[in-house]
Short mmCIF file of C-alpha atoms and ligand atoms in Angstrom, two decimals:
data_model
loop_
_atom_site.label_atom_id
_atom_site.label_comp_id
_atom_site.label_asym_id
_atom_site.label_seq_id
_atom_site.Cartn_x
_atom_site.Cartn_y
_atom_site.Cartn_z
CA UNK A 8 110.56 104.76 113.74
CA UNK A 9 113.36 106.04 112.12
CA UNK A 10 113.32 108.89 109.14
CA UNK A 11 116.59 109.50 107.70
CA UNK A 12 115.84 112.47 105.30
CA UNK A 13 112.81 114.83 104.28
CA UNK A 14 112.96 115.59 100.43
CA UNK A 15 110.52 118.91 99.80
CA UNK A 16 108.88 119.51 96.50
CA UNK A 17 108.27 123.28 96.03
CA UNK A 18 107.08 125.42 93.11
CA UNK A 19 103.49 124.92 92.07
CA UNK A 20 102.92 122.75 94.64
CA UNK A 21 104.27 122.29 98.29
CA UNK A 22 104.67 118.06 99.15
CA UNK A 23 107.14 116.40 101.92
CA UNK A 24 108.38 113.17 100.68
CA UNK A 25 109.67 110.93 104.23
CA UNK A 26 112.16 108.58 103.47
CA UNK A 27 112.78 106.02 106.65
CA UNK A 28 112.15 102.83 108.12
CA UNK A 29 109.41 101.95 110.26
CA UNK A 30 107.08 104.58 109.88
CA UNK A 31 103.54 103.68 110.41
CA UNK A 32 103.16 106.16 112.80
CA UNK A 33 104.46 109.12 110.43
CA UNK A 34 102.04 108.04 108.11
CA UNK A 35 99.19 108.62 110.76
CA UNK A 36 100.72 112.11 111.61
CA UNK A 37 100.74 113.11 107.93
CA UNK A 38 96.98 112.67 108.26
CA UNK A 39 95.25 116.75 108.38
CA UNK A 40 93.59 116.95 112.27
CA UNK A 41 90.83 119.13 110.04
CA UNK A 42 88.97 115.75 109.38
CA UNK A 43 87.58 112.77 110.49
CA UNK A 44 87.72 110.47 107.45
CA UNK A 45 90.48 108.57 106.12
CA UNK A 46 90.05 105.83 102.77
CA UNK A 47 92.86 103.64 102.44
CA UNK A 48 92.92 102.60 99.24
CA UNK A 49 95.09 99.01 98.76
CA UNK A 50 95.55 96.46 96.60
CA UNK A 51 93.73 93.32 97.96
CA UNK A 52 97.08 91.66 98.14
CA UNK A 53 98.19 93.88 100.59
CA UNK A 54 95.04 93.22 102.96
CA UNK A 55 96.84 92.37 105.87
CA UNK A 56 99.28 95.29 106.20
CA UNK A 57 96.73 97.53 105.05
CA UNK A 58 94.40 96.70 108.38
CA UNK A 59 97.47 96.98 110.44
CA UNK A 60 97.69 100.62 109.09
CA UNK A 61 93.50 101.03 109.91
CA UNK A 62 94.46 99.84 113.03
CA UNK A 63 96.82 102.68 113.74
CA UNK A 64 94.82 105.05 112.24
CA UNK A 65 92.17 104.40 114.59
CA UNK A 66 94.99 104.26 117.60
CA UNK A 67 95.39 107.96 116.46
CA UNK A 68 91.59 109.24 116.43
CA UNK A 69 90.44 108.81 113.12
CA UNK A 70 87.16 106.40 111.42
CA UNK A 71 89.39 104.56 108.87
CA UNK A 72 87.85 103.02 106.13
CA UNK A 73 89.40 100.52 103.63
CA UNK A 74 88.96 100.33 99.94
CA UNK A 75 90.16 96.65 98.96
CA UNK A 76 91.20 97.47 94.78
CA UNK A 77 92.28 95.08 91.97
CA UNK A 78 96.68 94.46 92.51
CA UNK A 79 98.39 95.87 89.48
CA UNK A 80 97.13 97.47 86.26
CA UNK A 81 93.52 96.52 87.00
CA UNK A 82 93.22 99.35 89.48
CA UNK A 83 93.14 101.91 87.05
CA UNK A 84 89.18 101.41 86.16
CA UNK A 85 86.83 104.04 86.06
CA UNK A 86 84.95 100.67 87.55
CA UNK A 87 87.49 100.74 90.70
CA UNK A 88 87.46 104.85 91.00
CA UNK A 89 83.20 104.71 90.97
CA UNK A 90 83.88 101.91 93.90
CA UNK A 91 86.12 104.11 95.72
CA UNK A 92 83.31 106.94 95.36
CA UNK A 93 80.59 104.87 96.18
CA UNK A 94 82.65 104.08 99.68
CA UNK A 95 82.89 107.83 100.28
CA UNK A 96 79.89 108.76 99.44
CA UNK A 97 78.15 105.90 101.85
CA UNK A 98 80.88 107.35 104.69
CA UNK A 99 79.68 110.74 104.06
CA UNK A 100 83.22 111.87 103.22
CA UNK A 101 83.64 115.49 103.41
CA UNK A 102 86.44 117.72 101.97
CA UNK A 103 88.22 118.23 105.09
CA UNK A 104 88.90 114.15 105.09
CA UNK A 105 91.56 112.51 103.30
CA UNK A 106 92.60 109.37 101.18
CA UNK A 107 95.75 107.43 101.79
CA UNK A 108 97.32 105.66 98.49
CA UNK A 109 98.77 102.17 99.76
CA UNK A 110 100.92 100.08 97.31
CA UNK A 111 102.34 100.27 94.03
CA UNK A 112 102.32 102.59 91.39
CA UNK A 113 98.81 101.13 89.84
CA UNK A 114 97.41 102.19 93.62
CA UNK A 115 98.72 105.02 94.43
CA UNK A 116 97.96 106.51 90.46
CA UNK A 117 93.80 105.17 91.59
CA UNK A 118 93.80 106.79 94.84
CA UNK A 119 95.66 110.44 93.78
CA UNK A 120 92.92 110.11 90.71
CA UNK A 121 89.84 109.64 93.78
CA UNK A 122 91.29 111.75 95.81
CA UNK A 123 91.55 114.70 93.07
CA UNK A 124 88.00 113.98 91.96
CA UNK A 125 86.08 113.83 95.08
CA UNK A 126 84.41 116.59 96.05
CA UNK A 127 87.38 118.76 93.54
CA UNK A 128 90.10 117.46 96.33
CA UNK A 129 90.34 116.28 99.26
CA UNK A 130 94.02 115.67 101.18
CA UNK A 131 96.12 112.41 99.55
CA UNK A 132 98.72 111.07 101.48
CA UNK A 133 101.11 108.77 99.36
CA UNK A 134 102.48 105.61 100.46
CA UNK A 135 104.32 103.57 97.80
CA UNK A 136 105.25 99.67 98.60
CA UNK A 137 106.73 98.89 95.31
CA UNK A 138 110.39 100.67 94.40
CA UNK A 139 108.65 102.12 90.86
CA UNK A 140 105.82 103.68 93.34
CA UNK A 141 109.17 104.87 95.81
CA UNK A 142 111.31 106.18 93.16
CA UNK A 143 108.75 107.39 90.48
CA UNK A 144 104.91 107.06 90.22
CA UNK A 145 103.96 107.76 93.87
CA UNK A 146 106.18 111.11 93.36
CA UNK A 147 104.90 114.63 91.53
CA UNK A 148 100.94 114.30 91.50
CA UNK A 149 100.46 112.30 88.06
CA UNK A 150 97.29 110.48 88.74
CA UNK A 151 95.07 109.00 86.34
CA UNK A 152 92.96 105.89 84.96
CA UNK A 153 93.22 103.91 81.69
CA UNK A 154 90.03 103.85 79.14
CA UNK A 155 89.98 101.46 76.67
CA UNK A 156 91.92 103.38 74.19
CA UNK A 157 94.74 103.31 76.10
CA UNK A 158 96.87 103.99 79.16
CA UNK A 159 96.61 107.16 81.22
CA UNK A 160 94.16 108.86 78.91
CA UNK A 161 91.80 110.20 82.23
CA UNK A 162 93.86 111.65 85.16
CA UNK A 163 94.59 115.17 86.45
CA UNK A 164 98.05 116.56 88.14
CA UNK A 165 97.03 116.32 91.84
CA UNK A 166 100.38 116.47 94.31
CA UNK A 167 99.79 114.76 97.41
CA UNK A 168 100.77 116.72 100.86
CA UNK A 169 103.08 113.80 102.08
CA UNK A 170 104.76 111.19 100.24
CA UNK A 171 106.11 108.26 103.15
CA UNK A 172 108.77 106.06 101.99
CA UNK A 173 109.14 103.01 104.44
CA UNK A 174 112.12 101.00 102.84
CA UNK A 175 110.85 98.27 105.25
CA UNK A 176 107.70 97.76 102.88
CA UNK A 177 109.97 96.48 100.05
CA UNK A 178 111.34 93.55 102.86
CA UNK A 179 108.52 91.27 101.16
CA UNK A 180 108.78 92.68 97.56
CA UNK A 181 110.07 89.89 95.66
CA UNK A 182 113.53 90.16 93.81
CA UNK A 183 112.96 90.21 90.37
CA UNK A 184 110.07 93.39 90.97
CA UNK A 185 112.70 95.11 92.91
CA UNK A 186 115.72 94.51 89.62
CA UNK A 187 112.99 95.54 87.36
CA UNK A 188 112.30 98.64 89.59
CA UNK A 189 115.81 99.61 89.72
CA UNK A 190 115.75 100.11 85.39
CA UNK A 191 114.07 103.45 86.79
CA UNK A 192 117.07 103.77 88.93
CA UNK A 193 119.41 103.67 86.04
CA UNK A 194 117.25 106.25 84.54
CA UNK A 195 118.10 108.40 86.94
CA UNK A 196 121.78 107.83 86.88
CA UNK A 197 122.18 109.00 83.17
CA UNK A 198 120.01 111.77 82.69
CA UNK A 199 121.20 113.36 85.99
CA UNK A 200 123.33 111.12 88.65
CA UNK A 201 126.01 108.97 87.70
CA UNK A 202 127.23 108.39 91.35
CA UNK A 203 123.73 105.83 91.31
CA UNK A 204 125.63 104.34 88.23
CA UNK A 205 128.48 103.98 90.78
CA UNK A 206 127.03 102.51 93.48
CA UNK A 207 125.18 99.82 91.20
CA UNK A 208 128.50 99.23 89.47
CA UNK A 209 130.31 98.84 92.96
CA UNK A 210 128.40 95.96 94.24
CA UNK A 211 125.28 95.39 92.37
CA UNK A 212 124.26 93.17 95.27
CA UNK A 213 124.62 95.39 98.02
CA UNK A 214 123.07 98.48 96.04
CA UNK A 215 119.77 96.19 95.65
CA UNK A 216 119.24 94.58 98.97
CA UNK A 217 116.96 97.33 100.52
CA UNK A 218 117.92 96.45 103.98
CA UNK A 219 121.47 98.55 103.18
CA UNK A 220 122.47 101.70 103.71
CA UNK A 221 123.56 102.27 99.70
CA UNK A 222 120.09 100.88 98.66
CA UNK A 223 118.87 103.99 101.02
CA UNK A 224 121.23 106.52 99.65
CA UNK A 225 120.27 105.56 95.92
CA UNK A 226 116.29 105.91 96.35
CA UNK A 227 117.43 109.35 98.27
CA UNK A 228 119.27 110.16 95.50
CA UNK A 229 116.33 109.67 92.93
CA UNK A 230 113.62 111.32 95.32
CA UNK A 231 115.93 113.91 95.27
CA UNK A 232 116.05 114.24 91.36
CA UNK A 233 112.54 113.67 91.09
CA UNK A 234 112.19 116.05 93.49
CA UNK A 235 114.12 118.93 91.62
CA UNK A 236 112.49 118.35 88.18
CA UNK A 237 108.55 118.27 89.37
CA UNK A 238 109.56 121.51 91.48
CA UNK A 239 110.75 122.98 88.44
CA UNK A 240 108.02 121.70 86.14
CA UNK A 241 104.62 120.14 87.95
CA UNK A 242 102.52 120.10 84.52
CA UNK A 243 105.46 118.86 82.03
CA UNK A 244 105.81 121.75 79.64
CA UNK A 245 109.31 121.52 79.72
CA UNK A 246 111.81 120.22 82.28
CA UNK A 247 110.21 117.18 83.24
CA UNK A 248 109.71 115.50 80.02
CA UNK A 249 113.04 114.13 80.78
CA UNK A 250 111.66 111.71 83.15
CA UNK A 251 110.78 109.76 80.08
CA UNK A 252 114.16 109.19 78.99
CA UNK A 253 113.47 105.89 77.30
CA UNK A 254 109.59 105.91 77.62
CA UNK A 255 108.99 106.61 73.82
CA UNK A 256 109.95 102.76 72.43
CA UNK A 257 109.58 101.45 76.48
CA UNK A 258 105.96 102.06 76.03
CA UNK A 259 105.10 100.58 72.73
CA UNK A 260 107.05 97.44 74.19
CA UNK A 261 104.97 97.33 76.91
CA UNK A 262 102.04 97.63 74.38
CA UNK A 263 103.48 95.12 72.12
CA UNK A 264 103.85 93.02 75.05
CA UNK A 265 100.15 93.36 76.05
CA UNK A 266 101.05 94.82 79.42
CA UNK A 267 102.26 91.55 80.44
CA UNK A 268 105.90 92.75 80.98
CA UNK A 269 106.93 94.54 83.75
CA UNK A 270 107.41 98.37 82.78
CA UNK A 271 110.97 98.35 84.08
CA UNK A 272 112.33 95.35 81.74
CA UNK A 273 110.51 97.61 78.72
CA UNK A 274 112.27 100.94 79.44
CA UNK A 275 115.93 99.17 79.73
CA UNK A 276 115.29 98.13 76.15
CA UNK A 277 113.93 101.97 75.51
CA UNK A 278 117.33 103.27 77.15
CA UNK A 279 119.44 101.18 75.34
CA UNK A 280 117.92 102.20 71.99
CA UNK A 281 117.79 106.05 72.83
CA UNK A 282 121.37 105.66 73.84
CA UNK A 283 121.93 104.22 70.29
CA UNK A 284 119.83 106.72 68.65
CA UNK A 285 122.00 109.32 70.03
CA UNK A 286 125.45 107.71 69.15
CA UNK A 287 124.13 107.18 65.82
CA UNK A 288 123.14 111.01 65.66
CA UNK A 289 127.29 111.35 66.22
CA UNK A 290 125.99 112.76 70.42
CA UNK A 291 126.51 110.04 72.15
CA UNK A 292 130.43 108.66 72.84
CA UNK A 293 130.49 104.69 72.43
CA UNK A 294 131.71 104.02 76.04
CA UNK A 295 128.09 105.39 77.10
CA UNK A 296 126.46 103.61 75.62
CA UNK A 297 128.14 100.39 76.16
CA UNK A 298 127.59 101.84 79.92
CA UNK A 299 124.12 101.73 79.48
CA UNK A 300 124.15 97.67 78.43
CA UNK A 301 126.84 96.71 81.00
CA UNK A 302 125.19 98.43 84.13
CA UNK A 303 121.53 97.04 82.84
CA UNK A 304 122.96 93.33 81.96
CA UNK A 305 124.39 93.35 85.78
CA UNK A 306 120.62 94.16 87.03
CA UNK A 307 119.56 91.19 84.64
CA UNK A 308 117.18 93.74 82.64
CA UNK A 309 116.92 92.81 79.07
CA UNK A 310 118.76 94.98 76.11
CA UNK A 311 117.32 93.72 73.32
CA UNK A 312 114.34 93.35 71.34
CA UNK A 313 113.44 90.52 68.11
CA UNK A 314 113.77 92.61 64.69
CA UNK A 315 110.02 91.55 63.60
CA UNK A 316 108.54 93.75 66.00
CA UNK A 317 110.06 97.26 64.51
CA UNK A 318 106.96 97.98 62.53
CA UNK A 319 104.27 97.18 65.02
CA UNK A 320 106.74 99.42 67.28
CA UNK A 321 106.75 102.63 65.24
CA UNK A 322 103.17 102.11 64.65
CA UNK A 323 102.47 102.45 68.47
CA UNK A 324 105.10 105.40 68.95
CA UNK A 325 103.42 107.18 66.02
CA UNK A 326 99.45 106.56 67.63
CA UNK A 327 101.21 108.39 70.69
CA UNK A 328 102.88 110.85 69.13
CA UNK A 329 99.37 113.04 68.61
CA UNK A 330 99.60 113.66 72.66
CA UNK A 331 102.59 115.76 71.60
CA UNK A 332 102.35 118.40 69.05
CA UNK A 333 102.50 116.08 66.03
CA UNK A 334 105.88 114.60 66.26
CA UNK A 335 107.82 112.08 67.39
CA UNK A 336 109.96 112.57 70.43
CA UNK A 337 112.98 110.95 72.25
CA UNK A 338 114.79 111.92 75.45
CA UNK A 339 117.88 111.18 74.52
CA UNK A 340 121.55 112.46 76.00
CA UNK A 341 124.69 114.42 74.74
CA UNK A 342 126.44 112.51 77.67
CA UNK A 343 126.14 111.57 81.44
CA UNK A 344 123.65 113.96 82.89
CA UNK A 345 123.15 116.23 79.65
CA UNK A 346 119.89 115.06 78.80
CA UNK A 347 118.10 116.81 75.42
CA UNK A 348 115.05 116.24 72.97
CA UNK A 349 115.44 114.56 69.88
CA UNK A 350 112.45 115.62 67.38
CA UNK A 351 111.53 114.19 64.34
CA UNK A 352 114.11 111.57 63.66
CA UNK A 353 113.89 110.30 60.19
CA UNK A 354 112.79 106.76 59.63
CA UNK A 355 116.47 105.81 58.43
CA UNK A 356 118.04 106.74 61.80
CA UNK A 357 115.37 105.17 63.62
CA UNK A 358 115.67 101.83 62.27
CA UNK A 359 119.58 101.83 62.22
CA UNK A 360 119.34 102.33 66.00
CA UNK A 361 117.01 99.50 66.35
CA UNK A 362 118.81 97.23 64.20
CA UNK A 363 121.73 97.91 67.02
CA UNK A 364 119.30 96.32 69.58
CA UNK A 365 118.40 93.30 68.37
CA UNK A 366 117.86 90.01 69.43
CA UNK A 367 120.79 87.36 68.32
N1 LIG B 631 106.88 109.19 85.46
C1 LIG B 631 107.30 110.37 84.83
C2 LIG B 631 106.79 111.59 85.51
O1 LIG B 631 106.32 111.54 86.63
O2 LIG B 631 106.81 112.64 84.92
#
């Protein structure tokens, strides 16, 4: 076992996030001695590792109990949650006992949304497997479900106590979900770090092999953002709405896209136009933004989108904007690190920055 830095989230709520290698056994310790209990909740794709964590749990003197859930986006059912509560209920699960989230971010946004329902909370200990869960979803206590009429619409802010970030989980994550994880990376790089641009730029190789010591320091270095902005802001009212720098068109890609895409390969195009927006809007210097499409093109994330889509596009940003006040909203930056809201763009500059993005 090996833990090579404790990130601490403070403010409204108090969580640890472990970052390490090896660390089954941390993951047992995070576990409250108050109860007896413990659901794992994994995607049936990670069956085997998940019994090799019941296993320890049981080592350690607790009744483990796993709570096999569709992989990916089919999770987030009220179908899967009822499962989950029909498990605890049968187990007798009491509010001193606790739930452990075990994959990626579609997991560990199921299990935070069980664990904040049962009984009005019980403990949730966080484990992502997936570098989006690691860097992002697993991170600041945004659980939730889908309905039918859309993403995310039934969830509640619920922090976990411990979030444990084994790097040695990702050994088996296959390349291309580890590239599309790192567009999150990148996110982090402009609106607040640009030594992660750095390090990417350096040796794009190196910086995405997780078995390295840079790929360590970069998913330290976004913890530690992510850190900082859900201490300052757990419920979004303010700071942390600039998580979603380019979220706003990254979204209604993924929407256009029929949630076939992976999230990271949506928000690089939602960067690049935000960037654009913002250049247009005479905020944004040219060299940054031609930053944002060199450092993306070396990850292989795509930077463009085909022009017939720009209606169907703004349609979806517009259904979304009536979660926020009435208008529409971009994260967007003055430069490096000097992140801002944009409000109300007209239609004009909205479709000259999208005309900047398209496909050739
Ligand atoms: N994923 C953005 C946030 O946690 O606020």
């Amino acid at each position: 076992m090996s833990i090579d830095k404790v990130i601490t989230i403070s403010g409204d709520v108090s969580c640890e996030v472990v970052i390490g290698r090896a660390l089954l056994e941390e993951v047992c310790k995070s576990v409250s001695k108050n109860g007896k209990k413990v659901l794992v909740v994994h995607p049936v794709g990670l069956s085997t590792s998940a019994e090799l964590l019941r296993e320890a749990l049981i080592s350690a003197g607790f009744e483990a109990i796993l709570a096999g859930v569709p992989d990916s986006e089919d999770a987030k059912r009220v179908e899967v949650a009822a499962f989950c509560w029909g498990i605890m209920g049968q187990s007798d699960f009491t509010r001193s006992d606790a739930v452990i989230g075990f994959g990626g971010g579609s997991t560990t946004d199921l299990a935070g949304f069980v664990a904040a329902t049962w009984l009005r909370g019980v403990q949730l200990i966080q484990v992502p497997t997936t570098l989006l869960g690691m860097v992002d979803a697993s991170i600041g206590g945004k659980t939730g479900i889908n309905t039918a009429e859309g993403k995310n619409l039934v969830g509640a802010f619920y922090s976990p106590t411990r979030v444990i970030v084994d790097l040695d989980t990702l050994n088996t994550l296959p390349r291309n979900e580890i590239l599309a994880g790192f567009a999150e990376v990148v996110k982090y790089g402009f609106i607040s770090d640009p030594r992660i641009l750095e390090l990417i730029e350096q040796d794009v190789d190196n910086a995405t092999n997780p078995s390295t010591d840079v790929f360590r320091e970069i998913i330290e270095r976004c913890v530690a953002i992510k850190a900082r902005v859900v201490s300052g802001d757990f419920k979004e009212s303010g700071l942390r709405e600039i998580l979603n720098y380019g979220h706003t068109l990254g979204h209604a890609i993924e929407h256009a896209e029929r949630y076939k895409w992976r999230h990271g390969a949506a928000i690089s195009i939602g960067m690049v136009f935000v960037a654009e927006l913002a250049r247009i809007a005479g905020r944004l210097s040219d060299e940054v933004v031609d930053r944002h499409r060199s450092v993306l093109g070396l990850l292989g994330l795509p930077v463009s989108y085909p022009a017939a889509k720009w209606n169907q596009l703004v349609e979806t940003m517009q259904r979304d904007k009536k979660s926020r006040a009435g208008a529409l909203r971009f994260v967007v930056l003055d430069d490096i690190a000097k992140p801002t809201i944009m409000t109300a763009p007209t239609p004009e500059i909205l479709h000259a920055a999208y005309q900047e993005i398209l496909d050739s």
